[in-house]
Amino acid sequence: MIITRAQLNGFRSYEACEIAPCEGVNVLLGDNGQGKTNVLEALYLCCTGRSHRTRQDRDLIRWGADFARVEVDARRRDGSHRVEIVLPALGRRRLKIAGQEVSRSGELMGHVTGVLFSPEDLRTVKDGPAERRRFVDMALSQIKPAYYYALQRYNRALKQRGEALRAAAASPSMLATLDAWDEQLAAAGAELMAHRRAYVAQLSKTAAETHRDISDGREALEIRYLPCVSMGDDARSILDALFAAREDDVRRGVTSAGPHRDDVQILVEGRDVRAFGSQGQQRTAALAMRLSELEVMRDEIGEWPMLMLDDVMSELDPGRRRQLVGRLAGIQTFITCTDEDDLAGAEPGRAWRVENGALREL
Ligand SMILES: Nc1ncnc2c1ncn2[C@@H]1O[C@H](COP(=O)(O)OP(=O)(O)O)[C@@H](O)[C@H]1O
Ligand SMILES: [Mg+2]
């Protein structure tokens, strides 16, 4: 998949800008705070419907503007795809696919596909389970719309069950209302767990190979799915777990069991890299995970998604940088950096200077 054109209006620091990227390496060069990441953020938004930096649409709207708009044209093997997202300062966001307004947010998935690697990815390895769930959720949503819809159903039911729990705490006669939410959570939850288990297995297999390459064959990486409900992935097991936790849940006002509490464990040489890994090992594991996400996505969709590398070159040692650059053949790539030397031999097909929220092609 290749992005052939991207247009930003009122997005972050950009009043208006348009780029026509090349099929190979595209470089955004500029000092800090000039607007490089903002461009990648706009592209990522068109892949996932979300920013990687904020959950609030209003953060993406240029200060003082009425709306932000991003339009991306992509070319895939099956033809051309156009995605347009409008985020108004007031009211709901609007989504157009091929010029037609669509009402379900999941319809965005699978038109523009991409993987973003940024310095914050270290958090996937270092932080709590929520970051790793987000990794899996974003990756799976892009390749499996069914997963995205199951996730939506699950999150809605989870919210409703939370309200029902708090209502039941106030008046025990409300306890019966929990049954309906438990059923819905169990059904959607079982779908999520099945997809997650299969995806993590695929990711782990690919990541082991990738990691062996980028750590010069010295270390073994393994990624394991750690489901919160360990009796089984079927709806029955989740339902049982929800029921067993019901009394506690009413007291605490939150749902304690289910895939919203899942984790993914990342092991280097059999040890949890989160607790025992050096900074260097964690960084290499994070890179291996993103590169594997890219490969699994290619296997699933049958062509390479695009790759965005945000300020990551300067954080890698020369060996890892060369490894990374060596893998870019045939993949449309967007690289941001402050210094041309960071490119480590990657041949830019197109390059822009980013200054003060404006792009100038070099
Ligand atoms: N909603 C917004 N409206 C206008 N400017 C914004 C908005 N959000 C961020 N900015 C500006 O964008 C710049 C940061 O852009 P960013 O792409 O993160 O920089 P970098 O080149 O370091 O990646 C800052 O100057 C910030 O003030
Ligand atoms: Mg940046």
Coordinates of C-alpha atoms and ligand atoms in Angstrom, one line a residue:
M1 CA 0.0 0.0 0.0
I2 CA 1.3 3.4 -1.0
I3 CA 0.1 6.8 0.2
T4 CA 0.1 9.0 -2.9
R5 CA -1.2 12.2 -1.4
A6 CA -2.0 13.6 2.0
Q7 CA -3.7 16.9 2.7
L8 CA -4.0 18.5 6.2
N9 CA -6.2 21.5 7.0
G10 CA -6.3 23.0 10.5
F11 CA -4.5 19.9 11.8
R12 CA -2.2 20.7 14.8
S13 CA 0.3 23.3 13.7
Y14 CA -0.8 23.1 10.0
E15 CA -3.2 25.7 8.5
A16 CA -3.0 23.9 5.2
C17 CA -0.4 21.6 3.7
E18 CA -0.3 18.9 1.1
I19 CA 2.4 16.3 0.3
A20 CA 2.8 13.8 -2.5
P21 CA 5.1 11.2 -1.0
C22 CA 7.2 8.8 -3.1
E23 CA 7.0 5.0 -3.0
G24 CA 10.3 4.7 -1.1
V25 CA 11.8 6.7 1.7
N26 CA 10.2 10.1 2.6
V27 CA 12.1 12.3 5.0
L28 CA 10.8 15.1 7.2
L29 CA 13.7 17.0 8.4
G30 CA 13.5 19.8 11.0
D31 CA 14.3 21.0 14.5
N32 CA 12.2 20.0 17.5
G33 CA 8.8 21.4 17.8
Q34 CA 8.5 22.3 14.1
G35 CA 5.7 19.9 13.2
K36 CA 7.3 16.7 12.0
T37 CA 5.4 14.3 14.3
N38 CA 2.2 16.2 13.5
V39 CA 2.3 14.9 9.9
L40 CA 2.8 11.3 11.0
E41 CA 0.0 11.7 13.6
A42 CA -2.3 12.7 10.8
L43 CA -1.4 9.7 8.7
Y44 CA -1.8 7.4 11.7
L45 CA -5.2 8.9 12.4
C46 CA -6.3 7.7 8.9
C47 CA -5.0 4.2 9.6
T48 CA -6.5 3.7 13.1
G49 CA -9.0 6.5 13.7
R50 CA -6.9 7.5 16.6
S51 CA -3.9 9.7 17.4
H52 CA -1.0 7.9 19.0
R53 CA -0.5 10.9 21.3
T54 CA -4.0 11.9 22.5
R55 CA -7.5 10.6 22.9
Q56 CA -9.0 14.0 22.6
D57 CA -10.0 15.1 19.1
R58 CA -9.8 18.7 20.1
D59 CA -6.1 18.5 20.7
L60 CA -5.7 17.8 17.0
I61 CA -7.6 20.9 15.9
R62 CA -5.4 23.9 15.2
W63 CA -5.8 26.4 17.9
G64 CA -8.6 28.8 17.0
A65 CA -9.7 26.7 14.0
D66 CA -13.3 25.5 13.5
F67 CA -12.2 22.0 12.4
A68 CA -9.3 19.8 11.5
R69 CA -9.4 17.8 8.3
V70 CA -7.1 15.1 6.9
E71 CA -7.5 13.5 3.5
V72 CA -5.3 10.7 2.3
D73 CA -5.2 9.0 -1.1
A74 CA -3.7 5.5 -1.1
R75 CA -3.0 3.1 -3.8
R76 CA -3.4 -0.6 -3.1
R77 CA -3.3 -3.7 -5.3
D78 CA -7.1 -3.5 -5.5
G79 CA -7.2 0.1 -6.6
S80 CA -7.2 3.5 -5.1
H81 CA -8.7 4.5 -1.7
R82 CA -9.5 7.9 -0.4
V83 CA -10.1 8.5 3.3
E84 CA -11.2 11.8 4.7
I85 CA -11.6 12.6 8.4
V86 CA -13.1 15.9 9.7
L87 CA -12.9 16.8 13.3
P88 CA -15.1 19.7 14.1
A89 CA -14.5 21.9 17.2
L90 CA -18.2 21.4 17.9
G91 CA -20.1 18.2 17.2
R92 CA -19.2 14.7 16.0
R93 CA -16.4 13.7 13.8
R94 CA -17.2 12.9 10.2
L95 CA -15.7 10.2 8.1
K96 CA -15.7 9.8 4.3
I97 CA -14.5 6.8 2.4
A98 CA -14.2 7.3 -1.4
G99 CA -16.1 10.6 -1.0
Q100 CA -19.1 8.9 0.7
E101 CA -20.0 9.8 4.2
V102 CA -20.0 6.6 6.4
S103 CA -21.5 6.3 9.9
R104 CA -19.6 3.5 11.5
S105 CA -16.1 4.3 12.6
G106 CA -15.0 0.8 11.8
E107 CA -15.4 1.4 8.1
L108 CA -12.2 3.4 8.2
M109 CA -10.1 0.2 8.9
G110 CA -8.2 -1.4 6.1
H111 CA -8.1 1.5 3.6
V112 CA -4.9 3.1 4.7
T113 CA -2.7 0.8 6.7
G114 CA 0.5 1.6 8.5
V115 CA 2.8 1.0 11.4
L116 CA 4.3 3.7 13.5
F117 CA 7.5 3.3 15.5
S118 CA 8.2 6.2 17.9
P119 CA 10.3 6.7 21.0
E120 CA 7.2 6.3 23.1
D121 CA 7.1 2.6 22.0
L122 CA 9.5 2.0 24.9
R123 CA 6.5 2.4 27.0
T124 CA 4.9 -0.7 25.4
V125 CA 7.7 -2.7 26.9
K126 CA 8.2 -0.8 30.1
D127 CA 4.8 0.4 31.3
G128 CA 1.8 -1.4 32.5
P129 CA -0.5 -3.8 30.6
A130 CA -2.7 -1.1 29.2
E131 CA 0.1 0.0 26.8
R132 CA 0.5 -3.6 25.5
R133 CA -3.2 -4.1 25.1
R134 CA -3.3 -0.9 23.1
F135 CA -0.5 -2.2 20.8
V136 CA -2.5 -5.4 20.2
D137 CA -5.8 -3.5 19.8
M138 CA -4.5 -1.0 17.3
A139 CA -2.7 -3.7 15.3
L140 CA -5.6 -6.1 15.2
S141 CA -8.2 -3.4 14.5
Q142 CA -6.4 -2.5 11.3
I143 CA -6.3 -6.0 9.9
K144 CA -9.6 -7.4 11.4
P145 CA -12.6 -5.1 11.3
A146 CA -14.5 -7.8 13.2
Y147 CA -12.1 -7.3 16.1
Y148 CA -12.6 -3.6 16.1
Y149 CA -16.4 -4.1 16.3
A150 CA -16.1 -6.7 19.1
L151 CA -13.9 -4.3 21.0
Q152 CA -16.5 -1.6 20.6
R153 CA -19.2 -3.9 21.9
Y154 CA -17.0 -5.1 24.7
N155 CA -16.2 -1.5 25.9
R156 CA -19.8 -0.4 25.7
A157 CA -20.9 -3.4 27.8
L158 CA -18.1 -2.8 30.2
K159 CA -19.2 0.7 30.8
Q160 CA -22.8 -0.4 31.2
R161 CA -21.9 -3.1 33.6
G162 CA -19.9 -0.5 35.7
E163 CA -23.0 1.6 35.9
A164 CA -25.1 -1.5 36.8
L165 CA -22.6 -2.4 39.5
R166 CA -22.8 1.0 41.1
A167 CA -26.6 0.9 40.9
A168 CA -26.6 -2.5 42.5
A169 CA -24.5 -1.3 45.4
A170 CA -27.1 1.3 46.1
S171 CA -30.1 -1.0 45.7
P172 CA -29.5 -4.8 45.7
S173 CA -32.7 -5.3 43.7
M174 CA -30.7 -4.1 40.7
L175 CA -28.4 -7.1 40.8
A176 CA -30.4 -8.9 38.2
T177 CA -29.6 -6.3 35.6
L178 CA -26.0 -7.5 35.7
D179 CA -27.0 -10.7 33.9
A180 CA -27.6 -9.1 30.6
W181 CA -24.3 -7.2 30.7
D182 CA -22.4 -10.3 31.7
E183 CA -23.8 -12.1 28.7
Q184 CA -22.7 -9.4 26.3
L185 CA -19.3 -9.0 27.9
A186 CA -18.7 -12.7 27.7
A187 CA -19.7 -13.0 24.1
A188 CA -17.6 -10.0 22.9
G189 CA -14.8 -10.9 25.3
A190 CA -14.5 -14.4 23.9
E191 CA -14.1 -13.0 20.4
L192 CA -11.4 -10.6 21.6
M193 CA -9.5 -13.4 23.4
A194 CA -9.5 -15.7 20.4
H195 CA -8.2 -13.0 18.1
R196 CA -5.6 -11.9 20.7
R197 CA -4.3 -15.4 21.3
A198 CA -3.9 -16.1 17.5
Y199 CA -2.3 -12.7 16.9
V200 CA 0.2 -12.8 19.7
A201 CA 1.3 -16.3 18.6
Q202 CA 1.8 -14.9 15.0
L203 CA 3.6 -11.9 16.4
S204 CA 5.8 -13.9 18.7
K205 CA 6.9 -16.2 15.8
T206 CA 7.8 -13.3 13.6
A207 CA 9.3 -11.2 16.4
A208 CA 11.6 -14.1 17.4
E209 CA 13.2 -14.1 13.9
T210 CA 13.3 -10.3 13.7
H211 CA 14.8 -10.0 17.1
R212 CA 17.5 -12.6 16.3
D213 CA 18.5 -10.5 13.3
I214 CA 18.6 -7.1 15.0
S215 CA 20.3 -8.4 18.1
D216 CA 22.9 -10.2 15.9
G217 CA 21.5 -13.6 16.8
R218 CA 22.5 -13.3 20.4
E219 CA 19.2 -13.2 22.1
A220 CA 15.8 -15.0 21.9
L221 CA 12.6 -13.0 22.2
E222 CA 9.3 -14.5 23.0
I223 CA 5.9 -12.8 23.3
R224 CA 3.2 -14.5 25.3
Y225 CA -0.5 -13.8 25.7
L226 CA -1.4 -13.5 29.4
P227 CA -5.2 -13.6 29.5
C228 CA -6.9 -12.3 32.6
V229 CA -9.4 -15.1 32.5
S230 CA -7.2 -18.2 32.5
M231 CA -9.7 -21.0 32.5
G232 CA -10.4 -20.8 28.8
D233 CA -11.2 -18.3 26.0
D234 CA -14.8 -19.4 25.6
A235 CA -17.8 -17.2 26.6
R236 CA -18.7 -19.7 29.3
S237 CA -15.4 -19.3 31.2
I238 CA -15.7 -15.5 31.1
L239 CA -19.3 -15.7 32.3
D240 CA -18.2 -17.9 35.2
A241 CA -15.4 -15.5 36.1
L242 CA -17.7 -12.5 36.0
F243 CA -20.2 -14.3 38.1
A244 CA -17.6 -15.4 40.6
A245 CA -16.3 -11.8 41.0
R246 CA -19.8 -10.3 41.1
E247 CA -19.9 -9.7 44.9
D248 CA -16.5 -8.1 44.9
D249 CA -17.2 -6.1 41.8
V250 CA -20.4 -4.6 43.4
R251 CA -18.4 -3.6 46.4
R252 CA -15.7 -2.0 44.4
G253 CA -17.8 -0.7 41.6
V254 CA -15.6 -2.0 38.8
T255 CA -15.4 -5.2 36.7
S256 CA -12.3 -7.1 37.8
A257 CA -12.3 -10.0 35.4
G258 CA -12.2 -10.1 31.6
P259 CA -10.0 -9.2 28.6
H260 CA -9.8 -5.5 29.6
R261 CA -7.3 -6.8 32.2
D262 CA -5.3 -9.0 29.8
D263 CA -1.6 -8.6 29.4
V264 CA 1.1 -9.6 27.0
Q265 CA 4.5 -10.7 28.3
I266 CA 7.7 -9.9 26.5
L267 CA 10.5 -12.3 27.3
V268 CA 14.2 -12.0 26.4
E269 CA 16.2 -15.1 27.0
G270 CA 13.2 -16.4 29.0
R271 CA 13.1 -13.4 31.4
D272 CA 10.5 -10.7 31.5
V273 CA 12.2 -7.8 29.7
R274 CA 10.0 -5.3 31.6
A275 CA 11.4 -6.2 34.9
F276 CA 14.9 -7.5 34.0
G277 CA 15.8 -6.0 30.7
S278 CA 18.4 -3.3 30.2
Q279 CA 17.4 -0.1 28.4
G280 CA 19.1 -1.4 25.3
Q281 CA 17.3 -4.8 25.4
Q282 CA 14.0 -3.0 26.0
R283 CA 14.6 -0.8 23.0
T284 CA 15.5 -3.7 20.8
A285 CA 12.5 -5.6 21.9
A286 CA 10.2 -2.6 21.1
L287 CA 11.7 -2.3 17.6
A288 CA 11.4 -6.0 17.0
M289 CA 7.7 -5.8 18.0
R290 CA 6.9 -3.0 15.6
L291 CA 8.8 -4.6 12.7
S292 CA 6.9 -7.8 13.4
E293 CA 3.6 -5.9 13.5
L294 CA 4.5 -4.7 10.0
E295 CA 5.3 -8.2 8.8
V296 CA 2.2 -9.8 10.3
M297 CA 0.1 -7.0 8.7
R298 CA 1.7 -7.8 5.3
D299 CA 0.9 -11.5 5.7
E300 CA -2.7 -10.6 6.5
I301 CA -3.4 -8.0 3.9
G302 CA -1.2 -9.4 1.2
E303 CA 0.9 -6.2 0.7
W304 CA 3.3 -4.0 2.7
P305 CA 1.6 -1.4 4.9
M306 CA 3.6 1.9 5.1
L307 CA 6.0 2.4 7.9
M308 CA 6.5 5.6 9.9
L309 CA 9.7 6.1 11.9
D310 CA 9.4 9.0 14.2
D311 CA 12.7 10.2 15.6
V312 CA 13.9 6.7 16.2
M313 CA 17.1 6.7 14.2
S314 CA 18.9 8.9 16.6
E315 CA 18.0 6.5 19.5
L316 CA 19.4 3.4 17.8
D317 CA 23.1 2.4 17.8
P318 CA 24.7 2.2 14.3
G319 CA 24.3 -1.6 14.0
R320 CA 20.5 -1.5 14.7
R321 CA 20.1 1.5 12.4
R322 CA 21.7 -0.4 9.5
Q323 CA 19.6 -3.4 10.3
L324 CA 16.5 -1.3 10.2
V325 CA 17.4 0.6 7.0
G326 CA 18.3 -2.8 5.4
R327 CA 14.6 -3.8 5.9
L328 CA 13.0 -0.9 4.1
A329 CA 13.2 -2.2 0.5
G330 CA 9.8 -2.2 -1.0
I331 CA 8.2 -0.5 1.9
Q332 CA 6.9 3.1 1.7
T333 CA 8.6 4.8 4.7
F334 CA 8.2 8.1 6.4
I335 CA 11.2 9.1 8.5
T336 CA 11.4 12.2 10.8
C337 CA 14.8 13.4 12.0
T338 CA 16.6 16.5 13.1
D339 CA 19.8 15.6 11.4
E340 CA 20.4 14.1 7.9
D341 CA 23.2 12.0 9.4
D342 CA 20.5 10.0 11.2
L343 CA 19.4 8.4 8.0
A344 CA 22.2 5.9 8.2
G345 CA 22.3 5.3 4.4
A346 CA 18.6 5.3 3.8
E347 CA 18.2 6.9 0.3
P348 CA 15.5 9.5 0.5
G349 CA 13.2 9.6 -2.5
R350 CA 11.6 12.8 -1.3
A351 CA 12.5 15.1 1.5
W352 CA 10.9 18.1 3.2
R353 CA 12.2 20.7 5.5
V354 CA 9.7 21.3 8.3
E355 CA 9.7 24.7 9.8
N356 CA 7.1 26.5 11.9
G357 CA 4.3 24.2 10.8
A358 CA 5.1 24.5 7.1
L359 CA 6.6 22.1 4.7
R360 CA 9.1 22.9 2.0
E361 CA 10.2 20.2 -0.4
L362 CA 14.0 19.9 -0.6
Ligands
LIG1 N1 -3.7 22.0 18.3 C1 -2.6 22.7 17.9 N2 -2.7 23.9 17.3 C2 -1.6 24.6 16.9 N3 -0.3 24.1 17.1 C3 -0.2 23.0 17.7 C4 -1.3 22.2 18.2 N4 -0.8 21.1 18.8 C5 0.6 21.2 18.7 N5 0.9 22.3 18.1 C6 2.3 22.7 17.8 O1 3.0 21.7 17.1 C7 4.3 21.8 17.4 C8 4.8 20.4 17.8 O2 4.8 19.7 16.6 P1 5.5 18.2 16.5 O3 5.1 17.7 15.2 O4 5.3 17.4 17.7 O5 7.0 18.7 16.4 P2 8.3 17.8 16.0 O6 8.8 18.5 14.8 O7 9.2 18.0 17.2 O8 7.9 16.4 15.8 C9 4.5 22.7 18.6 O9 5.1 23.9 18.2 C10 3.1 22.9 19.1 O10 3.0 24.2 19.6
MG2 MG 8.4 14.8 17.0

